[in-house]
C-alpha cells in the first residue's frame, strides 16, 4: 500500500478557499450581468394580441361546452367562432399565401435575428467567465492536491477527482484543484439560491448552458386557426342546467 500524503494546512487557505470564493463571486456577478443583457420586453401589436385572444377564446369555448347557456346560443357561438377561425379575418396577416408561393425564410424575420443575438449574448456571459477561471486555476494551481474525501470510492472516480495529476498509484479519495473547480461548478446551485433573492438571477445560475432553442420562427397561424375551427365542430353541447331540479331535490334528501 502506498503511504498516505500529508497536506500542508496552508493549502486550504491559499488554494481551496480562493477557488471556492472566486466561483461564488463570479457566479453572482454573471447572474446580474446576464440580467442586464436581457432585452426589454417589447410591446405587442394590437393585431398580435387580437389573434392570440381569438384563438384562446375558441379553446376556452371548446373546453367549457357545458355552459349556462341554451342550446341555440351554444350553436350560434359555435358557428360564429368556426366562421371566424376558418375565414382568417382575425389573422394579423390577412393576405392568404398562394399554393405555389414558398414559405417565408425564418432567418429573414427580425424577431428571429433578435432571438439568435440574445442567445449569443447568453452563451458569451456563461462561456467567457468559466474559460477565464479554468485558465486561472491551471496557471496558478496546476497539480495541487487540496483535500481527501472521508469515504471510499471506486477507481471509476479517479479520472473525475484527479484531473491534472498523472499519478496512477494515488488513492482515489484525493481531490485535485481542477477537479474541485468542476465540483463547485456543478454543486453551487443551492448556495446561489440562498444568496440571490431574485428568482430570475437564480434561474440564470441554474442554466449553465442556455436552454436548447429550435430554429426561431413563428408557426403558421392560418393552419392553427383552421385546426381549431375543425375541433370546434366536434364540441358537444351539455348544459349545466340539465336535471337541475332532480339534483337539488337529491341534495336536500341527503
mmCIF file of C-alpha atoms in Angstrom:
data_model
loop_
_atom_site.group_PDB
_atom_site.id
_atom_site.type_symbol
_atom_site.label_atom_id
_atom_site.label_comp_id
_atom_site.label_asym_id
_atom_site.label_seq_id
_atom_site.Cartn_x
_atom_site.Cartn_y
_atom_site.Cartn_z
ATOM 1 C CA UNK A 1 0.000 0.000 0.000
ATOM 2 C CA UNK A 2 1.187 3.492 -0.826
ATOM 3 C CA UNK A 3 1.768 5.742 2.212
ATOM 4 C CA UNK A 4 -0.753 8.465 2.966
ATOM 5 C CA UNK A 5 0.043 12.005 1.951
ATOM 6 C CA UNK A 6 0.417 14.810 4.457
ATOM 7 C CA UNK A 7 -1.104 18.018 3.158
ATOM 8 C CA UNK A 8 0.147 21.439 4.099
ATOM 9 C CA UNK A 9 -2.592 23.213 6.124
ATOM 10 C CA UNK A 10 -1.946 26.411 4.163
ATOM 11 C CA UNK A 11 -3.410 24.735 1.054
ATOM 12 C CA UNK A 12 -6.874 25.282 2.480
ATOM 13 C CA UNK A 13 -6.221 28.998 2.887
ATOM 14 C CA UNK A 14 -4.330 29.679 -0.351
ATOM 15 C CA UNK A 15 -5.931 27.165 -2.746
ATOM 16 C CA UNK A 16 -9.226 25.712 -1.519
ATOM 17 C CA UNK A 17 -10.831 28.868 -0.167
ATOM 18 C CA UNK A 18 -9.748 31.149 -3.050
ATOM 19 C CA UNK A 19 -11.169 28.767 -5.679
ATOM 20 C CA UNK A 20 -14.465 28.433 -3.788
ATOM 21 C CA UNK A 21 -14.763 32.171 -3.161
ATOM 22 C CA UNK A 22 -13.968 33.079 -6.764
ATOM 23 C CA UNK A 23 -16.522 30.579 -8.072
ATOM 24 C CA UNK A 24 -19.254 32.059 -5.850
ATOM 25 C CA UNK A 25 -18.410 35.688 -6.638
ATOM 26 C CA UNK A 26 -18.129 35.087 -10.377
ATOM 27 C CA UNK A 27 -21.401 33.183 -10.375
ATOM 28 C CA UNK A 28 -23.208 36.067 -8.653
ATOM 29 C CA UNK A 29 -21.625 38.621 -10.979
ATOM 30 C CA UNK A 30 -22.511 36.531 -14.030
ATOM 31 C CA UNK A 31 -26.148 36.340 -12.963
ATOM 32 C CA UNK A 32 -26.506 40.114 -12.731
ATOM 33 C CA UNK A 33 -24.611 40.707 -15.966
ATOM 34 C CA UNK A 34 -26.909 38.273 -17.745
ATOM 35 C CA UNK A 35 -29.923 40.105 -16.349
ATOM 36 C CA UNK A 36 -28.533 43.391 -17.663
ATOM 37 C CA UNK A 37 -28.042 41.853 -21.110
ATOM 38 C CA UNK A 38 -31.651 40.714 -21.302
ATOM 39 C CA UNK A 39 -33.641 42.780 -23.814
ATOM 40 C CA UNK A 40 -36.511 44.958 -22.704
ATOM 41 C CA UNK A 41 -39.954 43.447 -23.215
ATOM 42 C CA UNK A 42 -41.462 44.533 -26.484
ATOM 43 C CA UNK A 43 -44.962 45.943 -26.674
ATOM 44 C CA UNK A 44 -47.155 43.614 -28.695
ATOM 45 C CA UNK A 45 -49.088 44.999 -31.626
ATOM 46 C CA UNK A 46 -52.847 45.056 -31.379
ATOM 47 C CA UNK A 47 -53.188 42.615 -34.269
ATOM 48 C CA UNK A 48 -50.984 40.089 -32.485
ATOM 49 C CA UNK A 49 -52.992 40.449 -29.279
ATOM 50 C CA UNK A 50 -56.277 40.077 -31.165
ATOM 51 C CA UNK A 51 -55.018 36.963 -32.911
ATOM 52 C CA UNK A 52 -53.941 35.266 -29.691
ATOM 53 C CA UNK A 53 -57.088 36.253 -27.800
ATOM 54 C CA UNK A 54 -59.359 34.957 -30.542
ATOM 55 C CA UNK A 55 -57.547 31.627 -30.521
ATOM 56 C CA UNK A 56 -57.726 31.471 -26.729
ATOM 57 C CA UNK A 57 -61.438 32.317 -26.841
ATOM 58 C CA UNK A 58 -62.107 29.389 -29.180
ATOM 59 C CA UNK A 59 -60.126 26.989 -26.994
ATOM 60 C CA UNK A 60 -61.938 28.104 -23.850
ATOM 61 C CA UNK A 61 -65.289 27.677 -25.570
ATOM 62 C CA UNK A 62 -64.370 24.175 -26.715
ATOM 63 C CA UNK A 63 -63.108 23.177 -23.268
ATOM 64 C CA UNK A 64 -66.145 24.574 -21.433
ATOM 65 C CA UNK A 65 -69.003 23.419 -23.624
ATOM 66 C CA UNK A 66 -71.098 22.581 -20.543
ATOM 67 C CA UNK A 67 -72.059 26.213 -20.016
ATOM 68 C CA UNK A 68 -75.045 28.036 -18.570
ATOM 69 C CA UNK A 69 -76.482 28.851 -21.996
ATOM 70 C CA UNK A 70 -79.234 27.385 -24.088
ATOM 71 C CA UNK A 71 -78.545 25.040 -26.956
ATOM 72 C CA UNK A 72 -79.485 27.698 -29.505
ATOM 73 C CA UNK A 73 -76.958 30.167 -28.062
ATOM 74 C CA UNK A 74 -74.338 27.465 -27.973
ATOM 75 C CA UNK A 75 -74.856 26.614 -31.632
ATOM 76 C CA UNK A 76 -74.783 30.299 -32.594
ATOM 77 C CA UNK A 77 -71.477 30.863 -30.814
ATOM 78 C CA UNK A 78 -70.056 27.658 -32.267
ATOM 79 C CA UNK A 79 -70.992 28.738 -35.803
ATOM 80 C CA UNK A 80 -69.606 32.237 -35.275
ATOM 81 C CA UNK A 81 -66.262 31.036 -33.905
ATOM 82 C CA UNK A 82 -65.941 28.410 -36.628
ATOM 83 C CA UNK A 83 -66.547 31.018 -39.335
ATOM 84 C CA UNK A 84 -64.124 33.468 -37.690
ATOM 85 C CA UNK A 85 -61.356 30.886 -37.466
ATOM 86 C CA UNK A 86 -61.708 29.364 -40.920
ATOM 87 C CA UNK A 87 -62.131 32.673 -42.748
ATOM 88 C CA UNK A 88 -58.957 34.122 -41.242
ATOM 89 C CA UNK A 89 -60.358 37.594 -40.597
ATOM 90 C CA UNK A 90 -58.657 37.749 -37.183
ATOM 91 C CA UNK A 91 -55.218 36.821 -38.506
ATOM 92 C CA UNK A 92 -52.598 39.538 -38.237
ATOM 93 C CA UNK A 93 -51.604 38.796 -41.833
ATOM 94 C CA UNK A 94 -54.953 38.525 -43.532
ATOM 95 C CA UNK A 95 -53.463 38.027 -47.007
ATOM 96 C CA UNK A 96 -53.518 34.323 -47.776
ATOM 97 C CA UNK A 97 -50.497 32.703 -49.369
ATOM 98 C CA UNK A 98 -50.796 31.134 -52.739
ATOM 99 C CA UNK A 99 -50.266 27.428 -53.083
ATOM 100 C CA UNK A 100 -47.176 27.842 -55.261
ATOM 101 C CA UNK A 101 -45.665 30.501 -53.002
ATOM 102 C CA UNK A 102 -42.665 29.463 -50.943
ATOM 103 C CA UNK A 103 -42.943 29.809 -47.155
ATOM 104 C CA UNK A 104 -41.038 32.749 -45.665
ATOM 105 C CA UNK A 105 -37.454 32.256 -44.596
ATOM 106 C CA UNK A 106 -37.261 32.265 -40.772
ATOM 107 C CA UNK A 107 -33.786 33.855 -40.895
ATOM 108 C CA UNK A 108 -35.233 36.931 -42.602
ATOM 109 C CA UNK A 109 -37.561 37.558 -39.662
ATOM 110 C CA UNK A 110 -36.215 40.425 -37.469
ATOM 111 C CA UNK A 111 -37.630 38.732 -34.364
ATOM 112 C CA UNK A 112 -35.658 35.591 -35.202
ATOM 113 C CA UNK A 113 -32.410 37.548 -35.542
ATOM 114 C CA UNK A 114 -33.033 39.209 -32.175
ATOM 115 C CA UNK A 115 -33.582 35.813 -30.549
ATOM 116 C CA UNK A 116 -30.346 34.477 -32.033
ATOM 117 C CA UNK A 117 -28.428 37.544 -30.843
ATOM 118 C CA UNK A 118 -29.841 37.201 -27.324
ATOM 119 C CA UNK A 119 -28.844 33.531 -27.295
ATOM 120 C CA UNK A 120 -25.318 34.531 -28.384
ATOM 121 C CA UNK A 121 -25.049 37.055 -25.548
ATOM 122 C CA UNK A 122 -26.242 34.469 -23.032
ATOM 123 C CA UNK A 123 -23.667 31.961 -24.294
ATOM 124 C CA UNK A 124 -20.898 34.569 -24.046
ATOM 125 C CA UNK A 125 -21.900 35.525 -20.492
ATOM 126 C CA UNK A 126 -21.599 31.871 -19.427
ATOM 127 C CA UNK A 127 -18.620 30.774 -21.508
ATOM 128 C CA UNK A 128 -16.161 33.640 -21.017
ATOM 129 C CA UNK A 129 -16.078 33.621 -17.164
ATOM 130 C CA UNK A 130 -15.701 29.845 -16.993
ATOM 131 C CA UNK A 131 -12.845 29.937 -19.513
ATOM 132 C CA UNK A 132 -11.037 32.628 -17.536
ATOM 133 C CA UNK A 133 -11.447 30.759 -14.238
ATOM 134 C CA UNK A 134 -10.183 27.499 -15.746
ATOM 135 C CA UNK A 135 -7.115 29.287 -17.137
ATOM 136 C CA UNK A 136 -6.516 30.902 -13.740
ATOM 137 C CA UNK A 137 -6.664 27.542 -11.925
ATOM 138 C CA UNK A 138 -4.457 25.795 -14.474
ATOM 139 C CA UNK A 139 -1.893 28.593 -14.325
ATOM 140 C CA UNK A 140 -1.619 29.089 -10.541
ATOM 141 C CA UNK A 141 -2.862 25.819 -9.006
ATOM 142 C CA UNK A 142 -1.933 23.120 -11.518
ATOM 143 C CA UNK A 143 -1.082 19.794 -9.860
ATOM 144 C CA UNK A 144 -2.279 20.782 -6.369
ATOM 145 C CA UNK A 145 -3.971 18.200 -4.130
ATOM 146 C CA UNK A 146 -6.210 20.104 -1.767
ATOM 147 C CA UNK A 147 -8.356 17.588 0.133
ATOM 148 C CA UNK A 148 -9.166 13.963 0.832
ATOM 149 C CA UNK A 149 -12.689 12.629 0.862
ATOM 150 C CA UNK A 150 -13.698 10.809 4.073
ATOM 151 C CA UNK A 151 -15.427 7.905 2.276
ATOM 152 C CA UNK A 152 -14.043 5.241 -0.094
ATOM 153 C CA UNK A 153 -14.636 5.376 -3.851
ATOM 154 C CA UNK A 154 -14.085 3.077 -6.797
ATOM 155 C CA UNK A 155 -11.436 3.583 -9.460
ATOM 156 C CA UNK A 156 -14.016 4.980 -11.877
ATOM 157 C CA UNK A 157 -13.972 8.262 -9.929
ATOM 158 C CA UNK A 158 -10.199 8.674 -10.302
ATOM 159 C CA UNK A 159 -10.343 10.473 -13.654
ATOM 160 C CA UNK A 160 -13.046 12.798 -12.332
ATOM 161 C CA UNK A 161 -11.465 13.710 -8.991
ATOM 162 C CA UNK A 162 -7.795 13.813 -10.000
ATOM 163 C CA UNK A 163 -7.750 15.817 -13.202
ATOM 164 C CA UNK A 164 -4.357 17.354 -13.883
ATOM 165 C CA UNK A 165 -2.488 14.754 -11.778
ATOM 166 C CA UNK A 166 -0.808 11.851 -13.601
ATOM 167 C CA UNK A 167 -0.177 9.525 -10.656
ATOM 168 C CA UNK A 168 -1.671 6.035 -11.146
ATOM 169 C CA UNK A 169 -0.872 4.846 -7.588
ATOM 170 C CA UNK A 170 -2.600 7.729 -5.799
ATOM 171 C CA UNK A 171 -5.673 6.920 -3.720
ATOM 172 C CA UNK A 172 -8.961 7.784 -5.388
ATOM 173 C CA UNK A 173 -10.140 9.843 -2.431
ATOM 174 C CA UNK A 174 -7.615 12.625 -3.062
ATOM 175 C CA UNK A 175 -9.077 15.612 -4.948
ATOM 176 C CA UNK A 176 -7.094 17.928 -7.202
ATOM 177 C CA UNK A 177 -7.640 21.665 -7.603
ATOM 178 C CA UNK A 178 -9.000 21.363 -11.141
ATOM 179 C CA UNK A 179 -11.462 18.668 -10.072
ATOM 180 C CA UNK A 180 -12.603 20.860 -7.208
ATOM 181 C CA UNK A 181 -13.395 23.549 -9.767
ATOM 182 C CA UNK A 182 -15.734 21.203 -11.644
ATOM 183 C CA UNK A 183 -17.316 20.006 -8.405
ATOM 184 C CA UNK A 184 -18.107 23.557 -7.302
ATOM 185 C CA UNK A 185 -19.289 24.452 -10.804
ATOM 186 C CA UNK A 186 -21.975 21.769 -10.634
ATOM 187 C CA UNK A 187 -22.732 21.898 -6.910
ATOM 188 C CA UNK A 188 -23.305 25.577 -6.112
ATOM 189 C CA UNK A 189 -26.987 25.669 -7.101
ATOM 190 C CA UNK A 190 -28.265 25.662 -3.509
ATOM 191 C CA UNK A 191 -25.682 28.260 -2.450
ATOM 192 C CA UNK A 192 -26.801 30.650 -5.177
ATOM 193 C CA UNK A 193 -30.449 30.108 -4.268
ATOM 194 C CA UNK A 194 -29.659 31.168 -0.687
ATOM 195 C CA UNK A 195 -27.540 34.191 -1.634
ATOM 196 C CA UNK A 196 -29.593 35.548 -4.505
ATOM 197 C CA UNK A 197 -33.060 36.668 -3.547
ATOM 198 C CA UNK A 198 -34.029 37.456 -7.148
ATOM 199 C CA UNK A 199 -35.638 34.394 -8.729
ATOM 200 C CA UNK A 200 -34.552 35.424 -12.230
ATOM 201 C CA UNK A 201 -30.937 35.554 -11.124
ATOM 202 C CA UNK A 202 -31.233 32.072 -9.658
ATOM 203 C CA UNK A 203 -32.584 30.773 -12.952
ATOM 204 C CA UNK A 204 -29.615 32.235 -14.786
ATOM 205 C CA UNK A 205 -27.196 30.433 -12.479
ATOM 206 C CA UNK A 206 -29.046 27.138 -12.741
ATOM 207 C CA UNK A 207 -28.823 27.252 -16.508
ATOM 208 C CA UNK A 208 -25.107 26.873 -17.056
ATOM 209 C CA UNK A 209 -25.894 26.482 -20.701
ATOM 210 C CA UNK A 210 -28.884 28.226 -22.234
ATOM 211 C CA UNK A 211 -31.984 26.213 -22.892
ATOM 212 C CA UNK A 212 -31.952 24.466 -26.195
ATOM 213 C CA UNK A 213 -33.795 26.536 -28.698
ATOM 214 C CA UNK A 214 -35.097 25.384 -32.002
ATOM 215 C CA UNK A 215 -34.845 27.343 -35.148
ATOM 216 C CA UNK A 216 -36.599 30.621 -34.397
ATOM 217 C CA UNK A 217 -39.753 31.149 -36.376
ATOM 218 C CA UNK A 218 -43.458 31.599 -35.857
ATOM 219 C CA UNK A 219 -45.946 28.799 -36.589
ATOM 220 C CA UNK A 220 -48.380 29.130 -39.447
ATOM 221 C CA UNK A 221 -51.313 30.702 -37.633
ATOM 222 C CA UNK A 222 -53.623 30.084 -40.600
ATOM 223 C CA UNK A 223 -53.153 26.337 -40.135
ATOM 224 C CA UNK A 224 -53.551 26.674 -36.364
ATOM 225 C CA UNK A 225 -56.806 28.569 -36.803
ATOM 226 C CA UNK A 226 -58.089 26.024 -39.336
ATOM 227 C CA UNK A 227 -57.289 23.113 -36.999
ATOM 228 C CA UNK A 228 -59.016 24.847 -34.093
ATOM 229 C CA UNK A 229 -62.053 25.516 -36.292
ATOM 230 C CA UNK A 230 -62.300 21.809 -37.116
ATOM 231 C CA UNK A 231 -62.027 20.946 -33.432
ATOM 232 C CA UNK A 232 -64.928 23.275 -32.646
ATOM 233 C CA UNK A 233 -67.216 21.301 -34.915
ATOM 234 C CA UNK A 234 -66.954 18.186 -32.732
ATOM 235 C CA UNK A 235 -67.713 20.051 -29.487
ATOM 236 C CA UNK A 236 -70.923 18.674 -27.975
ATOM 237 C CA UNK A 237 -73.458 20.781 -26.109
ATOM 238 C CA UNK A 238 -74.049 19.899 -22.483
ATOM 239 C CA UNK A 239 -75.960 22.382 -20.397
ATOM 240 C CA UNK A 240 -75.224 22.710 -16.708
ATOM 241 C CA UNK A 241 -78.933 23.200 -16.021
ATOM 242 C CA UNK A 242 -79.986 19.754 -17.222
ATOM 243 C CA UNK A 243 -81.872 17.858 -14.492
ATOM 244 C CA UNK A 244 -81.125 20.653 -12.053
ATOM 245 C CA UNK A 245 -84.418 20.092 -10.215
ATOM 246 C CA UNK A 246 -83.601 16.460 -9.505
ATOM 247 C CA UNK A 247 -80.125 17.346 -8.325
ATOM 248 C CA UNK A 248 -81.457 19.961 -5.931
ATOM 249 C CA UNK A 249 -84.003 17.533 -4.502
ATOM 250 C CA UNK A 250 -81.352 14.862 -4.105
ATOM 251 C CA UNK A 251 -79.155 17.277 -2.191
ATOM 252 C CA UNK A 252 -81.990 18.006 0.265
ATOM 253 C CA UNK A 253 -82.606 14.304 0.756
ATOM 254 C CA UNK A 254 -79.042 13.867 1.940
#
